[in-house]
Coordinates of C-alpha atoms and ligand atoms in Angstrom, one line a residue:
M1 CA 7.7 12.8 -12.4
R2 CA 5.8 11.9 -9.2
S3 CA 2.3 10.3 -9.2
P4 CA -0.6 12.7 -8.7
V5 CA -1.5 13.1 -4.9
R6 CA -5.0 12.1 -4.4
H7 CA -7.5 11.3 -1.6
Y8 CA -8.9 7.9 -1.4
V9 CA -12.4 7.8 0.1
G10 CA -15.2 5.1 0.0
G11 CA -13.0 3.1 -2.5
G12 CA -12.5 5.7 -5.0
F13 CA -9.7 8.2 -5.7
D14 CA -10.4 11.9 -5.5
G15 CA -8.2 14.8 -6.5
S16 CA -10.4 17.7 -5.2
G17 CA -9.2 20.4 -2.9
V18 CA -7.2 23.7 -2.7
P19 CA -3.7 22.6 -4.0
F20 CA -0.7 23.2 -1.6
P21 CA 2.9 22.9 -2.7
L22 CA 5.3 19.9 -2.2
V23 CA 9.0 20.9 -1.8
D24 CA 12.0 18.8 -2.4
P25 CA 14.1 19.0 0.7
V26 CA 17.4 18.2 -1.3
R27 CA 17.2 21.3 -3.6
G28 CA 14.6 23.4 -2.0
T29 CA 12.6 23.5 -5.2
T30 CA 8.9 22.9 -5.8
A31 CA 8.3 19.2 -6.6
G32 CA 4.5 19.3 -7.2
E33 CA 1.3 19.9 -5.4
A34 CA -1.3 18.0 -3.3
P35 CA -5.0 18.7 -2.7
A36 CA -6.1 19.8 0.7
A37 CA -9.2 18.0 1.8
S38 CA -12.2 20.0 2.5
R39 CA -14.3 19.6 5.7
E40 CA -16.9 17.9 3.5
L41 CA -14.4 15.5 2.1
V42 CA -13.4 14.6 5.6
D43 CA -17.0 14.1 6.5
R44 CA -17.4 11.8 3.5
A45 CA -14.5 9.7 4.5
V46 CA -15.6 9.3 8.1
D47 CA -19.1 8.4 6.7
A48 CA -17.7 5.8 4.4
A49 CA -15.7 4.3 7.2
R50 CA -18.8 4.3 9.4
A51 CA -20.8 2.5 6.7
A52 CA -18.1 -0.2 6.1
L53 CA -18.2 -1.1 9.8
S54 CA -21.6 -2.6 9.3
G55 CA -20.9 -4.0 5.8
P56 CA -19.2 -7.2 4.6
W57 CA -16.0 -6.3 6.6
A58 CA -17.9 -6.9 9.9
S59 CA -18.1 -10.7 8.9
W60 CA -14.5 -11.0 7.9
S61 CA -12.6 -13.7 10.1
P62 CA -9.3 -13.0 11.7
A63 CA -7.7 -15.5 9.1
E64 CA -9.4 -13.4 6.3
R65 CA -8.1 -10.0 7.7
A66 CA -4.5 -11.7 8.0
R67 CA -4.6 -12.8 4.5
L68 CA -5.6 -9.1 3.4
L69 CA -2.6 -7.9 5.5
H70 CA -0.3 -10.2 3.6
R71 CA -1.8 -9.0 0.3
I72 CA -1.1 -5.4 1.2
A73 CA 2.6 -6.4 2.2
D74 CA 2.8 -8.2 -1.2
G75 CA 1.4 -5.0 -2.9
I76 CA 4.1 -2.8 -1.4
E77 CA 6.9 -5.4 -2.2
A78 CA 5.7 -5.6 -5.8
R79 CA 6.2 -1.7 -6.0
F80 CA 9.1 -1.6 -3.8
E81 CA 11.3 0.9 -5.9
E82 CA 8.3 3.2 -6.5
F83 CA 7.8 3.5 -2.7
V84 CA 11.6 4.1 -2.2
D85 CA 11.5 6.7 -4.8
A86 CA 8.4 8.5 -3.3
E87 CA 9.7 8.5 0.2
C88 CA 13.1 9.9 -0.9
A89 CA 11.4 12.5 -3.0
D90 CA 9.2 13.7 0.0
T91 CA 11.8 13.4 2.7
G92 CA 15.2 13.9 1.1
K93 CA 16.3 10.8 3.0
P94 CA 19.2 8.9 1.6
R95 CA 17.9 6.1 -0.8
E96 CA 20.0 3.6 1.3
L97 CA 17.9 4.3 4.3
A98 CA 14.6 4.3 2.6
S99 CA 15.3 0.9 1.0
T100 CA 16.7 -0.8 4.0
V101 CA 14.5 0.7 6.7
D102 CA 11.3 2.7 5.7
I103 CA 9.8 0.4 3.2
P104 CA 10.9 -3.0 4.3
R105 CA 9.6 -2.0 7.8
A106 CA 6.3 -1.0 6.3
V107 CA 6.0 -4.6 4.9
A108 CA 7.1 -6.0 8.0
N109 CA 4.5 -4.0 9.9
F110 CA 1.6 -5.8 7.9
R111 CA 3.1 -9.2 7.9
S112 CA 3.9 -9.1 11.7
Y113 CA 0.4 -8.2 12.6
A114 CA -1.0 -10.8 10.3
D115 CA 1.0 -13.5 12.1
L116 CA 0.3 -12.2 15.5
L117 CA -3.5 -12.1 14.8
V118 CA -3.8 -15.7 13.6
G119 CA -1.6 -16.9 16.5
R120 CA -3.4 -14.9 19.0
A121 CA -4.5 -17.1 21.8
E122 CA -7.8 -16.4 23.7
R123 CA -8.2 -17.2 27.2
S124 CA -11.3 -18.6 29.0
W125 CA -11.9 -19.6 32.6
N126 CA -13.8 -22.4 34.2
T127 CA -15.6 -20.5 36.9
P128 CA -16.7 -22.6 40.1
T129 CA -20.3 -21.9 41.2
P130 CA -22.1 -22.7 44.4
D131 CA -24.2 -25.3 42.7
G132 CA -21.0 -27.1 41.5
R133 CA -22.0 -26.9 37.9
G134 CA -19.7 -24.1 37.2
A135 CA -19.6 -21.3 34.5
L136 CA -17.5 -20.6 31.4
N137 CA -16.1 -17.1 31.2
Y138 CA -14.4 -16.1 27.9
T139 CA -13.4 -12.9 26.1
V140 CA -14.6 -11.4 22.8
H141 CA -12.5 -8.8 21.1
K142 CA -14.5 -6.1 19.1
P143 CA -13.0 -3.4 17.0
L144 CA -13.1 0.3 18.3
G145 CA -14.9 1.4 15.2
V146 CA -13.7 4.2 12.9
V147 CA -10.0 5.0 13.7
A148 CA -8.3 8.2 12.7
V149 CA -4.6 7.6 11.9
I150 CA -2.4 10.8 11.8
S151 CA 1.2 10.5 10.9
P152 CA 4.2 12.6 10.8
W153 CA 6.8 13.5 8.2
N154 CA 10.0 11.8 9.4
L155 CA 9.1 8.1 8.8
P156 CA 5.9 8.5 6.6
L157 CA 5.2 5.1 5.5
L158 CA 6.7 3.2 8.5
L159 CA 4.8 5.3 11.1
L160 CA 1.5 5.2 9.0
T161 CA 1.5 1.4 8.5
W162 CA 2.6 0.9 12.1
K163 CA -1.1 2.0 13.0
V164 CA -2.9 1.1 9.9
A165 CA -1.8 -2.7 10.1
P166 CA -3.0 -3.4 13.7
A167 CA -6.1 -1.1 13.1
L168 CA -7.3 -3.3 10.1
A169 CA -6.0 -6.5 11.7
T170 CA -8.6 -5.9 14.6
G171 CA -11.5 -5.2 12.3
N172 CA -11.7 -1.4 12.5
T173 CA -11.9 1.0 9.5
V174 CA -9.5 3.7 9.1
V175 CA -9.3 7.3 7.9
A176 CA -5.6 8.2 7.5
K177 CA -4.1 11.7 7.3
P178 CA -0.3 11.6 6.5
S179 CA 1.8 14.7 7.0
E180 CA 1.2 17.5 4.5
L181 CA 4.9 17.5 3.8
T182 CA 5.2 13.8 2.8
P183 CA 2.0 12.6 1.1
G184 CA 3.8 10.3 -1.5
T185 CA 3.9 6.9 0.0
A186 CA 0.5 7.2 1.6
C187 CA -0.9 7.6 -2.0
L188 CA 1.0 4.5 -3.3
L189 CA -0.4 2.6 -0.2
A190 CA -4.0 3.6 -1.1
E191 CA -3.3 2.4 -4.7
V192 CA -2.2 -1.0 -3.2
M193 CA -5.3 -1.1 -0.9
A194 CA -7.4 -0.4 -4.0
G195 CA -6.0 -3.6 -5.6
A196 CA -6.2 -5.6 -2.2
E197 CA -9.9 -6.7 -2.4
L198 CA -11.0 -5.0 0.8
P199 CA -14.6 -3.6 1.0
P200 CA -14.8 0.1 0.0
G201 CA -14.7 2.5 3.1
V202 CA -12.4 0.1 5.2
F203 CA -9.3 2.2 4.4
N204 CA -9.6 5.9 3.5
L205 CA -7.0 8.6 3.0
V206 CA -7.3 12.3 3.1
H207 CA -4.5 15.0 2.7
G208 CA -4.0 18.3 4.2
G209 CA -2.6 20.2 7.2
G210 CA -3.2 20.0 10.9
G211 CA -4.8 22.7 12.6
D212 CA -7.9 24.3 10.9
A213 CA -7.5 21.6 8.2
A214 CA -8.0 18.0 7.7
G215 CA -6.2 16.9 10.7
Q216 CA -8.2 19.0 13.2
W217 CA -11.5 18.1 11.5
L218 CA -10.7 14.5 11.7
T219 CA -9.9 14.4 15.5
E220 CA -13.0 16.7 16.2
H221 CA -15.4 14.6 14.0
P222 CA -18.1 12.8 16.2
G223 CA -17.9 9.8 13.9
V224 CA -14.3 9.1 15.0
D225 CA -14.1 6.5 17.6
A226 CA -10.3 6.6 18.3
V227 CA -7.1 8.5 17.4
A228 CA -3.6 7.0 16.7
F229 CA -1.1 9.8 16.3
T230 CA 2.7 10.2 16.1
G231 CA 4.0 13.7 16.1
E232 CA 4.8 16.6 18.3
S233 CA 3.9 16.6 22.1
R234 CA 2.2 20.0 21.8
T235 CA 0.0 18.6 18.9
G236 CA -0.8 15.4 21.1
S237 CA -2.2 17.8 23.8
T238 CA -4.4 19.5 21.1
I239 CA -5.6 16.2 19.8
M240 CA -6.4 15.2 23.4
R241 CA -8.5 18.3 23.8
A242 CA -10.3 17.6 20.5
V243 CA -11.6 14.1 21.6
A244 CA -12.1 14.9 25.3
G245 CA -15.7 15.6 24.8
R246 CA -16.2 12.2 23.2
L247 CA -13.9 10.4 25.7
A248 CA -12.3 8.7 22.6
P249 CA -9.3 6.5 23.3
V250 CA -5.8 7.8 22.0
S251 CA -2.7 6.1 21.2
F252 CA 0.2 8.8 21.2
E253 CA 3.8 8.5 20.3
L254 CA 5.4 12.0 20.7
G255 CA 8.6 13.8 21.0
G256 CA 11.7 12.9 22.8
K257 CA 15.0 14.1 24.1
N258 CA 16.8 10.8 24.3
A259 CA 19.9 10.5 26.4
G260 CA 22.9 8.2 26.1
L261 CA 25.0 7.1 29.0
V262 CA 28.5 5.9 28.3
F263 CA 30.4 4.5 31.2
A264 CA 34.1 4.3 31.4
D265 CA 34.0 0.4 31.4
A266 CA 32.3 0.7 28.0
D267 CA 33.8 -0.6 24.6
L268 CA 34.5 3.0 23.6
E269 CA 34.8 2.3 19.9
R270 CA 31.6 0.6 20.0
A271 CA 30.0 3.2 21.9
V272 CA 31.2 6.0 19.5
E273 CA 30.0 4.0 16.5
G274 CA 26.6 3.4 18.1
T275 CA 26.2 7.1 19.0
L276 CA 27.1 8.3 15.5
R277 CA 24.2 6.1 14.4
S278 CA 21.8 7.1 17.1
A279 CA 22.6 10.8 16.7
F280 CA 22.6 11.1 13.0
T281 CA 20.6 8.5 11.4
H282 CA 18.1 10.4 8.9
S283 CA 19.9 13.4 10.2
G284 CA 18.4 13.1 13.7
Q285 CA 15.0 13.2 12.4
V286 CA 13.8 10.0 14.2
C287 CA 12.0 10.0 17.5
L288 CA 14.3 7.5 18.9
C289 CA 17.5 9.4 18.0
T290 CA 20.0 10.5 20.8
E291 CA 20.2 14.3 21.3
R292 CA 22.3 14.2 24.5
V293 CA 25.0 12.0 25.8
Y294 CA 26.4 11.7 29.3
V295 CA 29.9 10.3 29.5
E296 CA 31.8 9.1 32.6
R297 CA 34.6 11.7 33.1
P298 CA 37.7 9.5 32.8
V299 CA 36.7 8.9 29.1
F300 CA 34.8 12.1 28.3
D301 CA 37.7 13.7 26.3
A302 CA 38.4 10.5 24.2
F303 CA 34.7 10.0 23.6
A304 CA 34.1 13.6 22.6
E305 CA 37.2 13.6 20.3
A306 CA 36.2 10.5 18.6
L307 CA 32.5 11.4 18.2
A308 CA 33.4 14.8 16.8
A309 CA 36.0 13.3 14.3
G310 CA 33.1 10.8 13.3
A311 CA 30.6 13.5 12.8
R312 CA 33.0 15.5 10.6
E313 CA 33.8 12.5 8.4
L314 CA 29.9 11.7 7.9
T315 CA 28.8 11.7 4.3
G316 CA 25.9 10.6 2.5
Y317 CA 23.4 12.3 5.0
G318 CA 20.1 13.9 4.0
P319 CA 18.7 17.4 4.6
M320 CA 15.9 18.6 7.0
V321 CA 12.4 18.0 5.8
S322 CA 11.6 21.6 5.2
A323 CA 13.0 25.0 5.4
A324 CA 11.0 25.7 8.6
H325 CA 12.4 22.8 10.3
R326 CA 15.9 23.6 9.0
D327 CA 15.4 27.1 10.5
K328 CA 14.3 25.7 13.8
V329 CA 17.2 23.4 14.1
L330 CA 19.6 26.2 13.0
G331 CA 18.0 28.5 15.7
Y332 CA 19.0 26.0 18.3
L333 CA 22.6 25.9 17.0
G334 CA 22.8 29.7 17.1
K335 CA 21.9 29.8 20.8
A336 CA 24.3 26.8 21.5
A337 CA 27.2 28.4 19.7
A338 CA 26.8 31.6 21.9
D339 CA 26.5 29.7 25.2
G340 CA 28.7 26.6 24.7
R341 CA 31.3 24.8 22.5
I342 CA 30.9 23.3 19.0
L343 CA 33.1 20.3 18.6
A344 CA 32.0 19.5 15.1
G345 CA 29.5 20.9 12.5
G346 CA 27.3 23.8 13.5
G347 CA 26.4 25.2 10.2
V348 CA 25.3 24.5 6.6
P349 CA 27.2 22.3 4.3
R350 CA 28.2 23.9 1.0
F351 CA 28.1 21.6 -2.0
G352 CA 28.7 23.9 -5.0
D353 CA 25.7 22.5 -6.9
D354 CA 21.7 22.6 -6.8
R355 CA 21.7 21.1 -3.3
D356 CA 22.8 24.6 -1.9
G357 CA 19.2 25.4 -2.4
G358 CA 18.2 22.6 0.0
F359 CA 17.5 22.4 3.8
W360 CA 21.0 20.9 4.9
V361 CA 22.4 21.2 8.3
E362 CA 26.0 19.7 9.2
P363 CA 26.0 16.9 11.8
T364 CA 26.8 18.8 15.0
V365 CA 28.5 17.8 18.2
L366 CA 28.1 20.3 21.1
T367 CA 29.4 20.6 24.7
G368 CA 29.6 23.0 27.5
L369 CA 25.8 23.9 27.9
P370 CA 24.1 24.0 31.1
E371 CA 21.3 21.3 31.6
D372 CA 18.5 23.9 31.4
H373 CA 19.8 25.2 28.1
P374 CA 17.0 25.0 25.4
A375 CA 19.3 22.8 23.2
V376 CA 19.8 20.3 26.0
R377 CA 16.3 20.4 27.3
E378 CA 14.1 20.8 24.1
E379 CA 13.6 18.3 21.3
I380 CA 15.7 19.7 18.3
F381 CA 14.9 16.8 15.9
G382 CA 18.0 17.5 13.9
P383 CA 21.6 16.2 13.5
V384 CA 22.6 17.6 16.8
V385 CA 24.0 16.0 20.0
H386 CA 25.3 17.6 23.3
L387 CA 28.0 15.9 25.4
A388 CA 28.4 16.4 29.1
P389 CA 30.5 14.5 31.8
F390 CA 29.3 12.6 34.8
D391 CA 31.1 11.2 37.9
T392 CA 28.7 8.7 39.5
E393 CA 26.0 6.2 38.3
E394 CA 23.3 8.1 40.5
E395 CA 24.5 11.4 38.8
A396 CA 24.1 9.9 35.3
L397 CA 20.6 8.5 36.0
A398 CA 19.6 11.8 37.5
L399 CA 20.9 13.7 34.4
A400 CA 19.3 11.3 31.9
N401 CA 15.9 11.2 33.7
A402 CA 15.5 15.1 33.9
G403 CA 13.3 16.9 31.5
P404 CA 9.8 16.5 30.2
Y405 CA 10.4 13.5 27.8
G406 CA 10.7 9.8 28.4
L407 CA 10.9 7.8 25.2
A408 CA 14.2 6.2 24.7
A409 CA 17.7 5.8 25.9
T410 CA 21.0 4.0 25.2
V411 CA 23.5 2.5 27.9
W412 CA 27.1 1.8 26.9
T413 CA 28.8 -0.5 29.5
G414 CA 30.9 -3.5 29.9
D415 CA 29.6 -4.3 33.2
V416 CA 26.6 -6.7 33.0
S417 CA 25.3 -6.0 36.5
R418 CA 25.4 -2.2 35.8
A419 CA 23.4 -2.8 32.6
H420 CA 20.7 -4.5 34.5
R421 CA 20.8 -1.9 37.3
V422 CA 20.9 1.2 35.0
A423 CA 18.5 0.4 32.1
P424 CA 15.2 -0.3 34.3
A425 CA 16.1 3.0 36.3
L426 CA 15.8 5.1 33.3
D427 CA 12.3 6.8 33.0
V428 CA 11.8 5.9 29.4
G429 CA 9.6 3.4 27.3
I430 CA 12.6 1.9 25.6
A431 CA 16.3 1.4 26.7
W432 CA 19.0 -0.2 24.6
V433 CA 22.3 -1.6 26.1
N434 CA 25.3 -1.6 23.8
T435 CA 23.1 -1.2 20.7
W436 CA 20.5 1.2 19.4
N437 CA 17.2 0.8 17.6
L438 CA 17.4 -2.9 17.5
R439 CA 13.6 -3.6 17.1
D440 CA 11.4 -6.6 17.8
L441 CA 7.9 -5.6 16.7
R442 CA 6.3 -7.6 19.4
T443 CA 7.9 -5.5 22.1
P444 CA 6.1 -2.5 23.7
F445 CA 7.0 0.6 21.9
G446 CA 6.2 4.2 23.2
G447 CA 7.2 6.7 25.7
V448 CA 6.4 8.1 29.1
K449 CA 5.9 11.7 30.4
A450 CA 5.5 14.1 27.4
S451 CA 6.6 11.3 24.9
G452 CA 3.4 9.6 24.7
I453 CA 0.3 7.7 25.9
G454 CA 0.1 3.9 25.5
R455 CA 2.3 1.4 23.8
E456 CA 2.3 0.2 20.1
G457 CA 3.8 -3.1 19.0
G458 CA 2.7 -6.7 19.2
D459 CA -0.3 -7.5 21.4
H460 CA -0.1 -3.8 22.7
S461 CA -1.4 -2.5 19.5
L462 CA -4.0 -5.3 19.0
D463 CA -5.3 -4.4 22.6
F464 CA -5.5 -0.6 22.0
F465 CA -7.4 -1.2 18.8
S466 CA -10.0 -3.5 20.1
E467 CA -12.4 -3.7 23.1
P468 CA -12.3 -6.9 25.1
M469 CA -15.9 -8.1 26.2
N470 CA -16.4 -10.7 28.8
V471 CA -19.1 -13.3 28.2
C472 CA -20.0 -15.6 31.2
V473 CA -22.1 -18.6 30.4
K474 CA -23.8 -20.6 33.3
L475 CA -23.2 -24.4 32.8
Ligands
LIG501 O1 4.7 17.4 13.9 P1 3.1 17.8 14.1 P2 5.7 17.7 12.7 C1 8.3 16.7 16.5 C2 9.6 17.1 16.1 C3 9.3 17.9 15.0 C4 8.0 18.5 15.4 C5 7.0 19.1 14.2 O2 10.2 17.9 17.2 O3 10.2 19.0 14.9 O4 7.3 17.4 16.1 O5 6.9 18.0 13.3 C6 -0.8 16.6 12.1 N1 -5.1 18.2 14.8 N2 8.2 15.2 16.0 O6 5.1 19.0 12.1 O7 3.0 19.2 13.8 C7 0.1 17.1 11.0 O8 -0.6 17.4 9.7 C8 -4.7 17.1 14.2 C9 8.4 14.0 16.8 O9 5.6 16.5 11.8 O10 2.8 17.1 15.3 C10 0.9 15.8 10.8 O11 0.2 14.9 9.9 N3 -3.7 16.9 13.4 C11 7.6 12.9 16.3 C12 1.0 15.3 12.2 O12 0.0 15.8 12.9 C13 -2.6 17.8 13.4 C14 7.7 12.7 14.7 C15 2.3 15.6 12.9 O13 2.5 17.0 12.9 C16 -2.8 18.9 14.2 C17 7.5 14.0 14.0 C18 -4.1 19.1 14.8 N4 -4.2 20.3 15.6 C19 7.6 15.2 14.7 N5 -1.6 19.7 14.0 C20 8.2 11.6 16.8 N6 8.1 11.4 18.2 O14 8.6 10.7 16.0 C21 -0.7 18.9 13.3 N7 -1.3 17.7 12.8

């Protein structure tokens, strides 16, 4: 039985609010309920975060904050299996994925920012002056203040902690609002925070929906100084309008329609294996997943046949997170089946057990659609990839760079000059060559165009969550 879903405000747990159902994506059955935060509770959370800014937290040194982040990481590790259970219960993702990616990455998020913080060098300048005695210029980094962290349902703990860790590292206070579909691991994180000896109000957690609910009330709140958000591009625009009057800074990691380029000189077996991972990991419900692949014509048929065979043989994958999301994905497949060709999948798997009530979609490989087709242009966010041929490098780049998104891309080639020529020419925030989702947490992470604003990772996050101030001292 799952732990009760509760808010965490001002250092105390609170179960108040109109309950909303939680559903098991594997079987489609009700798995519990969670309280929706009232506007008053959101106000209380922001007030607690505001008060904590001027309390003992303000005098914590970077070393003390780094030790806190390690304590939180220790707390997650100490309850590792509970976190895995909660993540799988909410998302339906395979246990192997939650236990090797989601939960370890949450621990790494806290530890990497703790280490980065204490190792962060500050620059100063000896400035010459006419009298020859000079001046000293140095930078002071101050927290932004109260940060709203709003996270999605696909990598609930990973994406929540990817923002909370640097926000706390830089001395901010946080009001976090996880997706209403996947509150479980955020609740466990609040329990870890409650035992991590941080002042009340430094970390707060409220549950509920987005529009006309906790999410919107948080972003519209005059006491919120900045918003860090991962989710749909349209939601990003809505949040941007909510903060526009206050000119509050935003960090957005949004949608994507990531392309893969497979050149004839690639190691084809490696490209197929890599694309099976990049298209079908977490059943395509990862912002970095590949949804369209352009293959150099001489190897198109061989690649398409191998990828389709691989998709048909895939087992151990998970369902879509909700019935609504499953219906969204199937809607695209219906249009694609009418306008193109299905090489693998395209429907709903039948298990002959209670999983037949869940939100399942078969790993699907499509081809033959025009580039302006919705299934090729819009983010499906499911186990669906479309293949199309190309003849020249220029054509491949034009195909990959078309469309409203620019988050990530993969390039498969055996030609090192081509790799270094093509990758930087892609209009994305992240390009992988002959691999996928190989991550160094210090690198810039984020998208261009409709895929986001700003970068997370390493100093990029520490810079977003702090205000640099210049001090000049006349010597
Ligand atoms: O996103 P939403 P969802 C894409 C993907 C998916 C679609 C919907 O295409 O199909 O987004 O997913 C909160 N003010 N990605 O529903 O609606 C909401 O409660 C403030 C890609 O998760 O953007 C949740 O906590 N908050 C993405 C969070 O925003 C609002 C990963 C995300 O919800 C709000 C996830 C509002 N007006 C989905 N409306 C990626 N790039 O990884 C909603 N929320």
